[in-house]
Amino acid sequence: MISRSKTMSAAVAALASAALLLSGCATTDASATTKSETRTVQSEVKEVVMPAEPKKALGMYTTDLDMLITLGIPLASQQPIRDSGYKGFPYFFDQKALEGITPFTNYPEFNFEAILKAQPDVILNGLGYEKELDGKLSDIAPTYTFNGFDGSDWRTKFKTVAEAFGKTEQYQAWMDKYQAKVDDVKKRLAEAGKSNMVIGPVDYYEDQVTVSCYGTPCLVIKDLGLKVSPLADGEGAKLSAEQLEQLNGIDAIITTEVPEKDGANPDAFAPLANNKLWTSLPFVANKQIHTYDLEMIYGSPSGQYALLEKFEKALLS
């Protein structure tokens, strides 16, 4: 994920002070919380004392929000979305859980004012790569921070979050649901003779075709027992228009769909429409180019499950 611009700690402190003044008696009541009403847990950066049963949890990014929803944790009335063409919450999130929740843009700039306005009683912050962020958020509410973008399997982090919030049953319920779906799709792929398909996570950006394995797509590919194109190994590959024959061994590709500011989703590969090396590739000729929402790439329960359903529809329809 692209690093976000820094916001001065002093500004956050000032906003936090204003929120404290406005909250008045609520702050006094909160300070009287007994030990039995809190839990002390260890995040990736510090020990955190947070409500044992949060009533107004806030996710710092959409992936954090999705984890909170999946774990059944009550939400604050305002929650984050990203900019870049997005006007609301990801469509594949639990929309019933989001009823009455107002979105606010929290990417690429952090919106501390909106976070304060939401008056959360706990914050789940998966942006642990932003070293100064935990301290700023902790001035607003108890903050559990982890790095959800370090390249590891996000499900390991999800389990740790579930343990911290005392929601391991909800975590396991999602894992069981996901695995049951994987087993079903995997079986049907075998019956269709498609178990050995080679899948390429491919995108087109700045006049280059890129093949790389980041985030949930390659997790789903591997869970299904399919093969990832070797071009995606390590740092992946960047191919010019003259090198596209290297994609010949790929049976189907998946590619991110990034909305424009107006919400439109243009064909990323349109610039290659007249390139004979491109049009002669088997996956192009066989119409095996499958798109998925950019927000699915980042690790979260609904994102990975939705991507699994994308694979099911793309390869078995």
Short mmCIF file of C-alpha atoms in Angstrom, two decimals:
data_model
loop_
_atom_site.label_atom_id
_atom_site.label_comp_id
_atom_site.label_asym_id
_atom_site.label_seq_id
_atom_site.Cartn_x
_atom_site.Cartn_y
_atom_site.Cartn_z
CA MET A 1 0.00 0.00 0.00
CA ILE A 2 1.20 3.49 -0.81
CA SER A 3 2.45 5.34 2.27
CA ARG A 4 0.12 8.06 3.43
CA SER A 5 1.22 11.59 4.15
CA LYS A 6 1.95 12.39 7.79
CA THR A 7 -0.33 14.51 9.98
CA MET A 8 1.25 16.42 12.82
CA SER A 9 0.77 14.94 16.29
CA ALA A 10 0.03 18.37 17.69
CA ALA A 11 -2.98 18.70 15.42
CA VAL A 12 -4.33 15.36 16.55
CA ALA A 13 -3.76 16.27 20.19
CA ALA A 14 -5.67 19.50 19.71
CA LEU A 15 -8.56 17.70 18.09
CA ALA A 16 -8.54 15.08 20.84
CA SER A 17 -8.64 17.81 23.50
CA ALA A 18 -11.62 19.39 21.79
CA ALA A 19 -13.38 16.04 21.71
CA LEU A 20 -12.74 15.56 25.42
CA LEU A 21 -14.25 18.96 26.22
CA LEU A 22 -17.29 18.21 24.11
CA SER A 23 -17.79 14.78 25.63
CA GLY A 24 -18.03 16.21 29.17
CA CYS A 25 -19.76 13.77 31.48
CA ALA A 26 -19.23 10.90 29.04
CA THR A 27 -15.50 11.21 29.61
CA THR A 28 -15.98 11.12 33.38
CA ASP A 29 -18.14 8.02 33.06
CA ALA A 30 -15.56 6.35 30.84
CA SER A 31 -12.79 7.00 33.36
CA ALA A 32 -14.83 5.17 35.98
CA THR A 33 -14.80 1.96 33.98
CA THR A 34 -13.84 -0.93 36.24
CA LYS A 35 -11.22 -3.52 35.46
CA SER A 36 -13.94 -6.11 34.91
CA GLU A 37 -15.23 -4.01 32.01
CA THR A 38 -11.89 -3.93 30.21
CA ARG A 39 -9.42 -6.39 28.79
CA THR A 40 -5.67 -5.94 28.53
CA VAL A 41 -4.07 -7.33 25.38
CA GLN A 42 -0.76 -7.07 23.57
CA SER A 43 -0.81 -5.57 20.08
CA GLU A 44 2.17 -5.58 17.74
CA VAL A 45 3.35 -2.29 19.23
CA LYS A 46 2.21 -2.11 22.86
CA GLU A 47 -0.06 -3.28 25.64
CA VAL A 48 -3.62 -2.08 25.14
CA VAL A 49 -6.39 -1.67 27.70
CA MET A 50 -9.66 -1.69 25.81
CA PRO A 51 -13.35 -2.31 26.49
CA ALA A 52 -14.17 -5.96 27.12
CA GLU A 53 -17.33 -5.48 25.05
CA PRO A 54 -16.84 -2.57 22.61
CA LYS A 55 -19.98 -0.71 21.58
CA LYS A 56 -18.54 1.72 19.03
CA ALA A 57 -15.55 0.14 17.31
CA LEU A 58 -13.91 1.86 14.36
CA GLY A 59 -11.69 0.34 11.67
CA MET A 60 -8.86 2.50 10.39
CA TYR A 61 -9.08 1.01 6.90
CA THR A 62 -11.81 -0.93 5.12
CA THR A 63 -10.05 -4.23 5.84
CA ASP A 64 -10.17 -3.44 9.56
CA LEU A 65 -13.85 -2.57 9.27
CA ASP A 66 -14.53 -5.90 7.57
CA MET A 67 -12.78 -7.78 10.37
CA LEU A 68 -14.91 -5.98 12.96
CA ILE A 69 -18.08 -6.83 11.05
CA THR A 70 -17.12 -10.49 10.64
CA LEU A 71 -16.32 -10.79 14.34
CA GLY A 72 -19.70 -9.29 15.24
CA ILE A 73 -18.30 -6.26 17.04
CA PRO A 74 -20.69 -3.27 17.23
CA LEU A 75 -19.59 -0.35 15.08
CA ALA A 76 -19.23 3.38 15.54
CA SER A 77 -21.68 5.39 13.44
CA GLN A 78 -19.00 6.49 10.97
CA GLN A 79 -16.49 4.22 9.20
CA PRO A 80 -13.73 4.70 6.61
CA ILE A 81 -13.60 4.21 2.87
CA ARG A 82 -10.86 5.02 0.40
CA ASP A 83 -10.90 7.75 -2.23
CA SER A 84 -9.89 6.99 -5.84
CA GLY A 85 -13.38 6.58 -7.27
CA TYR A 86 -15.03 4.89 -4.30
CA LYS A 87 -18.19 6.56 -2.99
CA GLY A 88 -19.32 3.99 -0.44
CA PHE A 89 -18.39 0.78 1.32
CA PRO A 90 -17.24 -2.19 -0.77
CA TYR A 91 -20.28 -3.91 -2.27
CA PHE A 92 -19.10 -7.33 -1.07
CA PHE A 93 -19.18 -6.30 2.61
CA ASP A 94 -22.15 -7.27 4.79
CA GLN A 95 -24.50 -4.46 3.82
CA LYS A 96 -26.97 -5.22 6.61
CA ALA A 97 -24.23 -4.68 9.19
CA LEU A 98 -23.52 -1.31 7.56
CA GLU A 99 -27.07 0.00 7.69
CA GLY A 100 -27.09 3.44 9.29
CA ILE A 101 -23.29 3.73 9.08
CA THR A 102 -21.93 6.85 7.37
CA PRO A 103 -18.75 6.50 5.27
CA PHE A 104 -15.93 9.01 5.40
CA THR A 105 -12.84 9.15 3.21
CA ASN A 106 -9.75 8.05 5.12
CA TYR A 107 -7.36 7.33 2.25
CA PRO A 108 -4.97 8.58 0.95
CA GLU A 109 -5.19 11.25 3.69
CA PHE A 110 -6.06 10.29 7.26
CA ASN A 111 -9.23 12.05 8.44
CA PHE A 112 -8.59 12.45 12.17
CA GLU A 113 -11.46 14.92 12.53
CA ALA A 114 -13.96 12.35 11.25
CA ILE A 115 -12.44 9.68 13.50
CA LEU A 116 -12.96 11.97 16.51
CA LYS A 117 -16.49 12.75 15.43
CA ALA A 118 -17.30 9.04 15.35
CA GLN A 119 -16.43 8.86 19.08
CA PRO A 120 -15.15 5.27 18.95
CA ASP A 121 -14.51 3.34 22.15
CA VAL A 122 -11.83 1.24 20.42
CA ILE A 123 -9.94 1.47 17.12
CA LEU A 124 -8.66 -1.45 15.06
CA ASN A 125 -5.68 -0.21 13.08
CA GLY A 126 -4.17 -2.55 10.50
CA LEU A 127 -1.85 0.13 9.15
CA GLY A 128 1.02 -0.76 11.44
CA TYR A 129 3.57 0.24 8.79
CA GLU A 130 2.69 3.86 9.65
CA LYS A 131 4.86 4.03 12.77
CA GLU A 132 3.44 7.26 14.19
CA LEU A 133 -0.21 6.39 13.67
CA ASP A 134 -0.76 4.24 16.76
CA GLY A 135 0.19 7.08 19.10
CA LYS A 136 -2.09 9.56 17.34
CA LEU A 137 -5.05 7.20 17.37
CA SER A 138 -4.44 6.25 20.99
CA ASP A 139 -5.05 9.91 21.87
CA ILE A 140 -8.58 9.37 20.57
CA ALA A 141 -9.45 5.86 21.80
CA PRO A 142 -7.74 2.60 22.82
CA THR A 143 -6.06 1.37 19.66
CA TYR A 144 -5.10 -2.16 18.67
CA THR A 145 -2.44 -1.90 15.95
CA PHE A 146 -1.03 -4.55 13.65
CA ASN A 147 0.58 -4.51 10.21
CA GLY A 148 -1.92 -6.02 7.82
CA PHE A 149 0.21 -5.17 4.80
CA ASP A 150 3.50 -6.90 5.57
CA GLY A 151 3.07 -9.58 2.89
CA SER A 152 2.11 -12.38 5.27
CA ASP A 153 -1.14 -14.35 5.14
CA TRP A 154 -3.70 -11.92 6.55
CA ARG A 155 -5.60 -14.79 8.15
CA THR A 156 -2.86 -15.19 10.74
CA LYS A 157 -3.35 -11.55 11.74
CA PHE A 158 -7.12 -12.01 11.71
CA LYS A 159 -6.83 -14.88 14.19
CA THR A 160 -4.69 -12.75 16.50
CA VAL A 161 -7.20 -9.89 16.30
CA ALA A 162 -10.04 -12.31 17.09
CA GLU A 163 -8.16 -13.57 20.13
CA ALA A 164 -7.51 -10.02 21.32
CA PHE A 165 -11.21 -9.15 21.09
CA GLY A 166 -12.40 -12.47 22.54
CA LYS A 167 -14.08 -13.45 19.27
CA THR A 168 -12.40 -16.74 18.36
CA GLU A 169 -15.73 -18.51 17.74
CA GLN A 170 -16.68 -15.94 15.12
CA TYR A 171 -13.24 -16.25 13.54
CA GLN A 172 -13.53 -20.03 13.35
CA ALA A 173 -17.05 -19.79 11.93
CA TRP A 174 -15.73 -17.72 9.03
CA MET A 175 -12.76 -20.05 8.50
CA ASP A 176 -15.09 -23.06 8.38
CA LYS A 177 -17.42 -21.32 5.94
CA TYR A 178 -14.52 -20.35 3.68
CA GLN A 179 -12.95 -23.82 3.76
CA ALA A 180 -16.26 -25.48 2.92
CA LYS A 181 -16.55 -23.24 -0.14
CA VAL A 182 -12.95 -23.97 -1.14
CA ASP A 183 -13.56 -27.72 -0.88
CA ASP A 184 -16.70 -27.46 -3.02
CA VAL A 185 -15.08 -25.36 -5.77
CA LYS A 186 -11.93 -27.48 -5.73
CA LYS A 187 -13.98 -30.66 -6.20
CA ARG A 188 -15.91 -29.19 -9.10
CA LEU A 189 -12.72 -27.96 -10.76
CA ALA A 190 -11.37 -31.51 -10.59
CA GLU A 191 -14.58 -32.89 -12.08
CA ALA A 192 -14.30 -30.36 -14.92
CA GLY A 193 -10.67 -31.30 -15.59
CA LYS A 194 -9.44 -27.84 -14.59
CA SER A 195 -7.32 -28.65 -11.55
CA ASN A 196 -4.06 -27.95 -13.36
CA MET A 197 -4.95 -24.54 -14.75
CA VAL A 198 -2.20 -21.91 -14.65
CA ILE A 199 -3.50 -18.58 -13.39
CA GLY A 200 -1.73 -15.27 -13.88
CA PRO A 201 -2.35 -12.24 -11.64
CA VAL A 202 -1.80 -9.70 -14.41
CA ASP A 203 -2.22 -5.93 -14.63
CA TYR A 204 -1.36 -3.22 -17.14
CA TYR A 205 0.21 -0.04 -15.83
CA GLU A 206 2.41 2.66 -17.34
CA ASP A 207 2.83 0.83 -20.66
CA GLN A 208 3.89 -2.41 -19.01
CA VAL A 209 2.19 -5.71 -18.29
CA THR A 210 2.96 -6.78 -14.74
CA VAL A 211 2.65 -10.27 -13.27
CA SER A 212 2.92 -10.38 -9.50
CA CYS A 213 1.61 -12.28 -6.50
CA TYR A 214 0.33 -9.90 -3.83
CA GLY A 215 -2.55 -10.16 -1.43
CA THR A 216 -5.58 -12.42 -1.56
CA PRO A 217 -5.53 -13.52 -5.24
CA CYS A 218 -2.57 -15.85 -4.85
CA LEU A 219 -3.92 -17.13 -1.54
CA VAL A 220 -7.14 -18.18 -3.27
CA ILE A 221 -5.28 -19.68 -6.23
CA LYS A 222 -3.18 -21.82 -3.90
CA ASP A 223 -6.15 -22.73 -1.69
CA LEU A 224 -7.88 -24.11 -4.80
CA GLY A 225 -4.82 -26.14 -5.75
CA LEU A 226 -4.36 -24.21 -8.99
CA LYS A 227 -0.99 -23.13 -10.30
CA VAL A 228 0.32 -19.57 -10.19
CA SER A 229 2.29 -18.48 -13.25
CA PRO A 230 6.02 -18.70 -12.44
CA LEU A 231 6.30 -15.17 -13.81
CA ALA A 232 4.77 -14.05 -10.51
CA ASP A 233 7.57 -15.57 -8.42
CA GLY A 234 9.62 -13.27 -6.21
CA GLU A 235 9.25 -9.66 -7.28
CA GLY A 236 7.22 -10.71 -10.31
CA ALA A 237 7.73 -9.63 -13.91
CA LYS A 238 7.29 -6.43 -15.89
CA LEU A 239 6.89 -6.98 -19.60
CA SER A 240 7.02 -4.50 -22.44
CA ALA A 241 4.71 -4.75 -25.43
CA GLU A 242 7.46 -6.69 -27.24
CA GLN A 243 7.76 -9.34 -24.51
CA LEU A 244 4.16 -10.48 -24.25
CA GLU A 245 4.86 -13.94 -25.70
CA GLN A 246 6.19 -14.82 -22.24
CA LEU A 247 2.56 -14.97 -21.11
CA ASN A 248 1.82 -17.96 -23.37
CA GLY A 249 1.78 -20.52 -20.57
CA ILE A 250 -1.10 -18.86 -18.73
CA ASP A 251 -4.61 -20.33 -19.08
CA ALA A 252 -6.52 -17.48 -17.44
CA ILE A 253 -5.67 -14.15 -15.88
CA ILE A 254 -7.17 -12.15 -13.05
CA THR A 255 -6.78 -8.41 -12.98
CA THR A 256 -7.74 -5.57 -10.67
CA GLU A 257 -10.59 -3.27 -11.61
CA VAL A 258 -9.79 0.25 -10.45
CA PRO A 259 -12.63 2.78 -10.72
CA GLU A 260 -12.07 6.23 -12.13
CA LYS A 261 -13.11 9.32 -10.15
CA ASP A 262 -16.54 9.11 -11.78
CA GLY A 263 -16.92 5.47 -10.74
CA ALA A 264 -16.42 4.06 -14.24
CA ASN A 265 -14.31 0.91 -14.68
CA PRO A 266 -12.29 1.21 -17.91
CA ASP A 267 -10.68 -1.76 -19.67
CA ALA A 268 -7.09 -1.67 -18.44
CA PHE A 269 -5.88 -3.68 -21.43
CA ALA A 270 -7.54 -1.49 -24.08
CA PRO A 271 -4.14 -0.04 -25.14
CA LEU A 272 -3.10 -3.56 -26.22
CA ALA A 273 -6.12 -4.18 -28.45
CA ASN A 274 -4.06 -3.81 -31.63
CA ASN A 275 -1.00 -5.66 -30.38
CA LYS A 276 -0.83 -9.01 -32.21
CA LEU A 277 1.34 -10.58 -29.54
CA TRP A 278 -1.40 -9.79 -27.03
CA THR A 279 -4.42 -10.80 -29.11
CA SER A 280 -2.80 -14.13 -30.02
CA LEU A 281 -2.36 -15.19 -26.39
CA PRO A 282 -4.65 -18.15 -25.53
CA PHE A 283 -6.29 -16.46 -22.53
CA VAL A 284 -7.10 -13.41 -24.66
CA ALA A 285 -8.47 -15.46 -27.56
CA ASN A 286 -10.48 -17.64 -25.16
CA LYS A 287 -11.85 -14.64 -23.24
CA GLN A 288 -10.24 -15.76 -20.00
CA ILE A 289 -9.57 -12.30 -18.57
CA HIS A 290 -11.40 -11.92 -15.27
CA THR A 291 -11.64 -8.72 -13.26
CA TYR A 292 -12.10 -8.18 -9.55
CA ASP A 293 -12.54 -5.11 -7.36
CA LEU A 294 -9.28 -3.53 -6.20
CA GLU A 295 -10.48 -3.63 -2.58
CA MET A 296 -10.57 -7.44 -2.70
CA ILE A 297 -6.79 -7.61 -2.99
CA TYR A 298 -6.21 -6.46 0.57
CA GLY A 299 -6.65 -9.15 3.20
CA SER A 300 -10.07 -9.28 4.83
CA PRO A 301 -12.77 -11.95 5.25
CA SER A 302 -15.34 -10.59 2.82
CA GLY A 303 -12.70 -9.68 0.26
CA GLN A 304 -11.20 -13.15 0.14
CA TYR A 305 -14.57 -14.89 0.10
CA ALA A 306 -15.81 -12.63 -2.70
CA LEU A 307 -12.66 -13.37 -4.68
CA LEU A 308 -13.23 -17.09 -4.19
CA GLU A 309 -16.70 -16.63 -5.65
CA LYS A 310 -15.14 -14.72 -8.56
CA PHE A 311 -12.93 -17.72 -9.30
CA GLU A 312 -15.90 -20.04 -9.05
CA LYS A 313 -17.90 -18.04 -11.58
CA ALA A 314 -14.95 -17.42 -13.91
CA LEU A 315 -13.70 -20.99 -14.12
CA LEU A 316 -16.88 -23.03 -13.71
CA SER A 317 -19.61 -21.04 -15.47
#
